[in-house]
Structure formats: C-alpha cells, structure tokens
Amino acid sequence: MAASVIDGKAFAEGLRARVGKAGAAFEAQTGRKAGLAVVLVGEDPASQVYVRSKGKATVAAGLESFEHRLPVHTSQADLLALVARLNGDEAVDGILVQLPLPPQIDEKAVIDAIDPAKDVDGFHVVNAGRLAIGEDALVPCTPLGCLMLLKDRLGDLSGLEAVVIGRSNIVGKPMAQLLLRESCTVTVAHSRTRDLPAVVRRADIVVAAVGRPEMVTGDWLKPGATVIDVGINRVPAADEGRTRLVGDVDFASAAGVAGAITPVPGGVGPMTIAVLLRNTLVAAHARAGLPPPEDL
Ligand code: GUN
C-alpha cells in the first residue's frame, strides 16, 4: 500500500497563519510588534536565499524584521558587538545569526554571546541544557517542526520506537530529546552504527538527518512506519547539466512500505521558517512577562 504523503507546506501555512493571529494579539497587548533580527555575514548564495525568505515570512506574518548584512571580512569582535547591541535592543525578541560563518569567526563564541531568552534558533548551550532536563526552552526549529508533523499525524507518541539517523547539535540531538520528552524509545544512529538497516527496521518513527542523498531505502523500513526526511541534497538530474533536490530517503521505494512520509521538497523544509516565527513569538511573550501564546 502506498504511504500517505505528509504535506509540510500546508501545515507550515497553517502555523504561519496562527503566528499571524497571535502576533496581532501581542501587538494589541503590548503596543509593539514582536521583532526578529537576522544577521548574515558574507555573500554565500544559499544563505542569502534563506535570509531573504526569513525576512519576507517575518513581515508576511505581521512581525517586525531587522536585517543586518555584514561584509565577508567582518571581524569576530565586530560581530560580537552587533550581537551585544541586539541583546540590549528592546524591540528585538529573537536573534538569528545565519550559519555557516566565515572562517575567521568562531561560531560557538557567537552563539554563546546571544541572550538565551532571544535565542530563537535554540542553539545556545542554556537552551540545549534546558531541553535535555525537561525545562521550558527555545527549541531548534527543524526538529521542533518534525515533532509537530509527527504529532499531527500520530497523536500520542508514547511508547513508540523512534530511530533518529544523525547526531548533529542542530537536528539529531534535539530531535532525540524531543522524542524522549514524548516518551518514545529513542535510538540515535550515526556513521559508526553497525547494521543501520536492522536498527532502522525496528522503528515506528524514522527521522533521517544525515545529508546523504536517498540513503534510506524501502527495504530498511518496518511496514507502516512514519518517515520524516530532513535531508535536502542537490544531485544531478537525468537530463544533462540539470540538478534536482532529493532527501536522505529514497522516496520511491520508501513510499511503498511506509505508512506516511514527508516529501522533499514540501515536507520538513517549509516547517523550519514557520517554527522560527513561532519561536520569535514565544520569546516575545516570555520577555514581556505574558503567558505563552496558545495553539502554537
Ligand atoms: N543555516 C542553515 N540552517 C540554519 C538555521 O536553522 N539557523 C541558522 N542560524 N543558520 C542556519
């Protein structure tokens, strides 16, 4: 039986609409819009595309967008000075420094400098620690978006076997923490895992976040599993000179075995920016001493 396709684009549109409503209510209560500052250093083409779409989505949701574009040779001291200024700016609720940063800048030092209350990426060690011990935290956008899709599809996740492939600080580790918080039995698999197909075959939930095109195939899956594909890989297309986007999961074979699966594009991708806006609003409420917005 063919898997049902999880429409991340439609879910993300719904979330953005709810953020828009909650943002308007925040403005009515506080007299100001929630604000997101995005910092881009250099001219990496992919980063420029991301930053532009983050800015557009922020404005479309009725939030305030502050964009800071710095030259590629910006020093670490100058970037840290900007972060310090944004930390102190009352109009700024969320700060996102687009990664990767140029080689002269220490990414960890920059992330550590962001006020954890404004860390809408959820990358600061304080937020990672809070998530790990089960306290309220700002949670990285991509894994939180994956969890939202899973709960929308499956409801209660408690007792399910979840296998996360990939152990990055940005996706794999926070994803595992979120699934543990939902009372899943969680396995984190990685490049040294022995017999990965056998491990994945145990899973009711598979989250693939390794950056290897079409690595997970249908014969690795338990029939009926829910498959979340975080990968976005550009590979050569059949026609000469063109490229296409594929995930970490071989969609064609997986869709014949899985119960539900996210496509690439149109699955997890659109969720990341929607959750970023959600996190900005959550941060704005906390900073204003208001209870968290409902329904987000
Ligand atoms: N670069 C690619 N994805 C992300 C992200 O989610 N946050 C930041 N800060 N940089 C990124």
Tab-separated table of C-alpha atoms and ligand atoms in Angstrom:
chain	number	residue	atom	x	y	z
A	1	MET	CA	0.000	0.000	0.000
A	2	ALA	CA	1.304	3.454	-0.851
A	3	ALA	CA	2.187	5.704	2.080
A	4	SER	CA	0.257	8.881	2.659
A	5	VAL	CA	2.350	11.946	1.921
A	6	ILE	CA	2.714	14.389	4.837
A	7	ASP	CA	2.092	17.895	3.496
A	8	GLY	CA	4.575	20.047	5.397
A	9	LYS	CA	3.846	23.035	3.196
A	10	ALA	CA	0.155	23.072	4.157
A	11	PHE	CA	0.934	22.510	7.856
A	12	ALA	CA	3.508	25.333	7.772
A	13	GLU	CA	0.976	27.691	6.154
A	14	GLY	CA	-1.480	26.918	8.965
A	15	LEU	CA	1.187	27.554	11.605
A	16	ARG	CA	2.152	30.840	9.957
A	17	ALA	CA	-1.481	31.933	9.991
A	18	ARG	CA	-1.723	31.105	13.727
A	19	VAL	CA	1.521	33.028	14.341
A	20	GLY	CA	-0.005	35.982	12.493
A	21	LYS	CA	-3.061	35.968	14.774
A	22	ALA	CA	-1.013	35.560	17.942
A	23	GLY	CA	1.318	38.318	16.727
A	24	ALA	CA	-1.595	40.714	16.257
A	25	ALA	CA	-2.852	39.893	19.775
A	26	PHE	CA	0.677	40.511	21.140
A	27	GLU	CA	0.783	43.894	19.424
A	28	ALA	CA	-2.642	44.812	20.821
A	29	GLN	CA	-1.483	43.898	24.336
A	30	THR	CA	1.972	45.472	24.307
A	31	GLY	CA	1.738	48.264	21.736
A	32	ARG	CA	4.601	46.833	19.681
A	33	LYS	CA	5.216	44.060	17.179
A	34	ALA	CA	7.357	41.056	18.079
A	35	GLY	CA	10.722	41.520	16.329
A	36	LEU	CA	13.206	39.124	14.716
A	37	ALA	CA	16.768	40.190	13.855
A	38	VAL	CA	18.595	38.116	11.257
A	39	VAL	CA	22.334	38.587	10.762
A	40	LEU	CA	24.112	37.492	7.598
A	41	VAL	CA	27.892	37.707	7.260
A	42	GLY	CA	29.203	37.439	3.703
A	43	GLU	CA	27.512	36.527	0.459
A	44	ASP	CA	27.017	32.760	0.483
A	45	PRO	CA	24.260	32.318	-2.141
A	46	ALA	CA	22.270	29.680	-0.211
A	47	SER	CA	22.424	31.782	2.978
A	48	GLN	CA	21.266	34.860	1.055
A	49	VAL	CA	18.230	32.935	-0.181
A	50	TYR	CA	17.419	31.714	3.360
A	51	VAL	CA	17.817	35.159	4.894
A	52	ARG	CA	15.648	36.793	2.242
A	53	SER	CA	12.869	34.235	2.752
A	54	LYS	CA	13.082	34.558	6.548
A	55	GLY	CA	12.694	38.345	6.252
A	56	LYS	CA	9.751	38.041	3.861
A	57	ALA	CA	7.984	35.447	6.037
A	58	THR	CA	8.509	37.600	9.140
A	59	VAL	CA	6.875	40.620	7.523
A	60	ALA	CA	4.096	38.481	5.994
A	61	ALA	CA	3.220	37.187	9.485
A	62	GLY	CA	2.948	40.797	10.710
A	63	LEU	CA	6.138	40.698	12.805
A	64	GLU	CA	8.985	43.216	12.692
A	65	SER	CA	12.036	42.158	10.672
A	66	PHE	CA	15.512	43.590	11.265
A	67	GLU	CA	18.139	42.516	8.734
A	68	HIS	CA	21.847	43.038	9.261
A	69	ARG	CA	24.159	42.235	6.363
A	70	LEU	CA	27.854	42.400	7.146
A	71	PRO	CA	30.811	42.068	4.745
A	72	VAL	CA	32.579	38.713	4.464
A	73	HIS	CA	35.739	40.020	6.202
A	74	THR	CA	33.855	41.215	9.303
A	75	SER	CA	35.902	40.536	12.437
A	76	GLN	CA	34.649	38.411	15.293
A	77	ALA	CA	34.826	41.483	17.564
A	78	ASP	CA	32.545	43.467	15.233
A	79	LEU	CA	30.024	40.619	15.007
A	80	LEU	CA	30.047	40.182	18.798
A	81	ALA	CA	29.485	43.935	19.171
A	82	LEU	CA	26.394	43.690	16.930
A	83	VAL	CA	25.073	40.709	18.916
A	84	ALA	CA	25.569	42.676	22.152
A	85	ARG	CA	23.647	45.619	20.667
A	86	LEU	CA	20.783	43.318	19.596
A	87	ASN	CA	20.744	41.667	23.048
A	88	GLY	CA	20.122	45.095	24.543
A	89	ASP	CA	17.556	46.258	21.976
A	90	GLU	CA	14.051	46.122	23.472
A	91	ALA	CA	12.447	45.883	20.007
A	92	VAL	CA	14.303	42.644	19.259
A	93	ASP	CA	12.784	39.416	20.636
A	94	GLY	CA	14.692	36.933	18.509
A	95	ILE	CA	18.258	36.903	17.150
A	96	LEU	CA	19.363	34.539	14.399
A	97	VAL	CA	22.929	34.597	13.101
A	98	GLN	CA	22.895	32.708	9.821
A	99	LEU	CA	25.343	29.792	9.711
A	100	PRO	CA	27.851	28.905	8.383
A	101	LEU	CA	30.044	31.866	9.329
A	102	PRO	CA	33.310	32.786	7.533
A	103	PRO	CA	36.446	31.011	8.851
A	104	GLN	CA	37.819	33.967	10.869
A	105	ILE	CA	34.758	33.790	13.146
A	106	ASP	CA	34.285	31.234	15.940
A	107	GLU	CA	30.678	30.070	15.613
A	108	LYS	CA	30.475	28.816	19.159
A	109	ALA	CA	31.638	32.151	20.575
A	110	VAL	CA	28.910	33.920	18.599
A	111	ILE	CA	26.153	31.501	19.633
A	112	ASP	CA	27.298	31.742	23.273
A	113	ALA	CA	27.046	35.541	23.070
A	114	ILE	CA	23.335	35.532	22.139
A	115	ASP	CA	20.990	36.168	25.076
A	116	PRO	CA	19.353	32.719	25.674
A	117	ALA	CA	15.985	34.497	26.004
A	118	LYS	CA	16.391	35.709	22.384
A	119	ASP	CA	17.990	32.523	21.009
A	120	VAL	CA	15.202	31.597	18.573
A	121	ASP	CA	17.481	29.018	16.892
A	122	GLY	CA	17.696	27.168	20.226
A	123	PHE	CA	21.437	26.658	19.667
A	124	HIS	CA	22.673	28.247	22.922
A	125	VAL	CA	24.005	25.756	25.466
A	126	VAL	CA	21.495	27.065	28.033
A	127	ASN	CA	18.565	26.166	25.776
A	128	ALA	CA	20.134	22.801	24.830
A	129	GLY	CA	20.572	22.051	28.547
A	130	ARG	CA	17.036	23.122	29.408
A	131	LEU	CA	15.643	20.862	26.682
A	132	ALA	CA	17.770	17.965	27.945
A	133	ILE	CA	16.499	18.252	31.528
A	134	GLY	CA	12.895	18.854	30.508
A	135	GLU	CA	12.593	22.571	31.317
A	136	ASP	CA	10.886	25.105	29.053
A	137	ALA	CA	13.386	26.027	26.347
A	138	LEU	CA	13.643	27.624	22.943
A	139	VAL	CA	13.990	24.513	20.747
A	140	PRO	CA	15.785	24.310	17.359
A	141	CYS	CA	13.318	24.993	14.553
A	142	THR	CA	13.808	21.988	12.277
A	143	PRO	CA	13.424	19.235	14.893
A	144	LEU	CA	10.504	21.047	16.525
A	145	GLY	CA	8.851	21.245	13.094
A	146	CYS	CA	9.420	17.487	12.637
A	147	LEU	CA	7.821	16.802	16.017
A	148	MET	CA	4.784	18.914	15.105
A	149	LEU	CA	4.301	16.893	11.889
A	150	LEU	CA	4.665	13.620	13.824
A	151	LYS	CA	2.123	14.608	16.492
A	152	ASP	CA	-0.285	15.864	13.862
A	153	ARG	CA	-0.060	12.517	12.089
A	154	LEU	CA	0.191	10.087	15.032
A	155	GLY	CA	-1.268	11.905	18.045
A	156	ASP	CA	0.228	10.399	21.214
A	157	LEU	CA	3.776	9.170	20.522
A	158	SER	CA	4.247	7.476	23.872
A	159	GLY	CA	5.846	4.015	23.738
A	160	LEU	CA	6.726	4.212	20.046
A	161	GLU	CA	10.171	3.135	18.807
A	162	ALA	CA	11.925	6.114	17.209
A	163	VAL	CA	15.204	5.982	15.308
A	164	VAL	CA	16.960	9.277	14.563
A	165	ILE	CA	19.703	8.950	11.953
A	166	GLY	CA	22.266	11.699	12.519
A	167	ARG	CA	23.668	13.226	15.713
A	168	SER	CA	24.157	16.911	14.867
A	169	ASN	CA	23.589	19.570	17.517
A	170	ILE	CA	21.122	21.305	15.184
A	171	VAL	CA	18.855	18.363	14.280
A	172	GLY	CA	19.747	14.867	15.537
A	173	LYS	CA	20.411	15.536	19.223
A	174	PRO	CA	17.492	17.941	19.864
A	175	MET	CA	15.202	15.633	17.834
A	176	ALA	CA	16.144	12.742	20.120
A	177	GLN	CA	15.477	14.893	23.208
A	178	LEU	CA	12.065	15.945	21.895
A	179	LEU	CA	11.059	12.341	21.133
A	180	LEU	CA	12.253	11.251	24.576
A	181	ARG	CA	10.132	14.023	26.113
A	182	GLU	CA	7.163	12.448	24.253
A	183	SER	CA	8.015	9.081	25.890
A	184	CYS	CA	9.298	7.384	22.749
A	185	THR	CA	12.004	4.729	22.990
A	186	VAL	CA	14.759	6.585	21.159
A	187	THR	CA	17.813	5.326	19.286
A	188	VAL	CA	20.285	7.778	17.774
A	189	ALA	CA	22.094	6.152	14.857
A	190	HIS	CA	25.152	7.648	13.130
A	191	SER	CA	28.042	6.908	10.803
A	192	ARG	CA	29.544	4.310	13.180
A	193	THR	CA	26.280	2.455	13.816
A	194	ARG	CA	26.580	-1.250	12.990
A	195	ASP	CA	23.933	-2.727	10.679
A	196	LEU	CA	21.986	0.508	10.265
A	197	PRO	CA	19.217	-1.124	8.160
A	198	ALA	CA	18.468	-3.558	11.012
A	199	VAL	CA	18.314	-0.675	13.515
A	200	VAL	CA	16.009	1.374	11.277
A	201	ARG	CA	13.756	-1.670	10.718
A	202	ARG	CA	12.794	-1.576	14.419
A	203	ALA	CA	11.374	1.918	14.148
A	204	ASP	CA	7.773	3.112	14.184
A	205	ILE	CA	9.231	6.592	13.577
A	206	VAL	CA	12.287	7.258	11.412
A	207	VAL	CA	13.865	10.721	11.269
A	208	ALA	CA	16.632	10.888	8.664
A	209	ALA	CA	19.070	13.801	9.055
A	210	VAL	CA	22.412	12.729	7.641
A	211	GLY	CA	22.851	14.656	4.406
A	212	ARG	CA	23.306	11.554	2.236
A	213	PRO	CA	21.104	11.507	-0.856
A	214	GLU	CA	18.490	8.725	-0.858
A	215	MET	CA	20.399	6.606	1.665
A	216	VAL	CA	17.364	5.099	3.424
A	217	THR	CA	15.548	2.682	1.134
A	218	GLY	CA	12.195	0.932	1.443
A	219	ASP	CA	13.743	-2.406	2.454
A	220	TRP	CA	15.124	-0.702	5.626
A	221	LEU	CA	11.647	0.182	6.877
A	222	LYS	CA	9.109	-1.559	9.051
A	223	PRO	CA	5.820	-1.651	7.124
A	224	GLY	CA	3.624	1.256	8.202
A	225	ALA	CA	6.466	3.332	9.729
A	226	THR	CA	6.221	7.114	9.726
A	227	VAL	CA	9.224	8.591	7.912
A	228	ILE	CA	10.435	12.174	8.354
A	229	ASP	CA	13.077	13.181	5.824
A	230	VAL	CA	15.155	16.181	6.904
A	231	GLY	CA	17.690	15.881	4.080
A	232	ILE	CA	17.924	18.436	1.290
A	233	ASN	CA	20.515	17.243	-1.219
A	234	ARG	CA	21.125	18.590	-4.701
A	235	VAL	CA	22.018	15.809	-7.146
A	236	PRO	CA	22.477	15.649	-10.930
A	237	ALA	CA	19.178	15.121	-12.755
A	238	ALA	CA	18.636	12.687	-15.619
A	239	ASP	CA	18.856	15.467	-18.213
A	240	GLU	CA	22.367	16.740	-18.786
A	241	GLY	CA	23.542	19.675	-16.688
A	242	ARG	CA	20.431	19.966	-14.517
A	243	THR	CA	20.031	19.196	-10.831
A	244	ARG	CA	17.168	18.114	-8.598
A	245	LEU	CA	16.533	18.106	-4.852
A	246	VAL	CA	16.297	14.795	-3.013
A	247	GLY	CA	16.111	13.855	0.647
A	248	ASP	CA	18.066	11.340	2.714
A	249	VAL	CA	15.288	8.838	1.965
A	250	ASP	CA	14.711	7.147	-1.381
A	251	PHE	CA	11.130	8.356	-1.700
A	252	ALA	CA	10.048	5.943	-4.444
A	253	SER	CA	10.955	2.748	-2.604
A	254	ALA	CA	10.135	4.069	0.893
A	255	ALA	CA	6.646	5.187	-0.105
A	256	GLY	CA	5.807	1.572	-0.943
A	257	VAL	CA	6.490	0.419	2.631
A	258	ALA	CA	5.978	3.403	4.972
A	259	GLY	CA	2.596	4.374	6.413
A	260	ALA	CA	3.359	8.077	5.959
A	261	ILE	CA	6.332	10.001	4.622
A	262	THR	CA	7.417	13.615	4.119
A	263	PRO	CA	8.390	14.572	0.553
A	264	VAL	CA	11.433	16.637	-0.483
A	265	PRO	CA	10.751	19.411	-1.244
A	266	GLY	CA	7.497	20.289	0.517
A	267	GLY	CA	7.914	18.268	3.726
A	268	VAL	CA	10.142	19.409	6.585
A	269	GLY	CA	11.681	22.367	4.703
A	270	PRO	CA	8.719	24.761	4.909
A	271	MET	CA	8.311	23.995	8.631
A	272	THR	CA	11.662	25.500	9.635
A	273	ILE	CA	10.782	29.134	8.917
A	274	ALA	CA	7.254	28.748	10.306
A	275	VAL	CA	8.711	27.426	13.587
A	276	LEU	CA	11.266	30.263	13.614
A	277	LEU	CA	8.364	32.753	13.604
A	278	ARG	CA	6.629	30.688	16.297
A	279	ASN	CA	9.791	30.741	18.439
A	280	THR	CA	10.065	34.517	17.981
A	281	LEU	CA	6.547	34.968	19.303
A	282	VAL	CA	7.159	32.575	22.203
A	283	ALA	CA	10.319	34.550	23.086
A	284	ALA	CA	8.414	37.850	22.806
A	285	HIS	CA	5.714	36.663	25.218
A	286	ALA	CA	8.266	35.418	27.752
A	287	ARG	CA	10.231	38.683	27.562
A	288	ALA	CA	7.020	40.685	28.054
A	289	GLY	CA	6.061	38.576	31.089
A	290	LEU	CA	2.990	37.200	29.285
A	291	PRO	CA	1.868	33.548	29.340
A	292	PRO	CA	2.912	31.587	26.251
A	293	PRO	CA	0.642	32.020	23.225
A	294	GLU	CA	-1.909	29.213	22.922
A	295	ASP	CA	-2.173	26.997	19.873
A	296	LEU	CA	1.451	27.409	18.725
B	1	GUN	N1	21.905	27.734	8.352
B	1	GUN	C1	21.169	26.719	7.845
B	1	GUN	N2	20.117	26.460	8.655
B	1	GUN	C2	20.186	27.320	9.696
B	1	GUN	C3	19.382	27.544	10.839
B	1	GUN	O1	18.372	26.876	11.100
B	1	GUN	N3	19.806	28.536	11.664
B	1	GUN	C4	20.922	29.267	11.422
B	1	GUN	N4	21.252	30.213	12.297
B	1	GUN	N5	21.693	29.077	10.356
B	1	GUN	C5	21.321	28.112	9.505
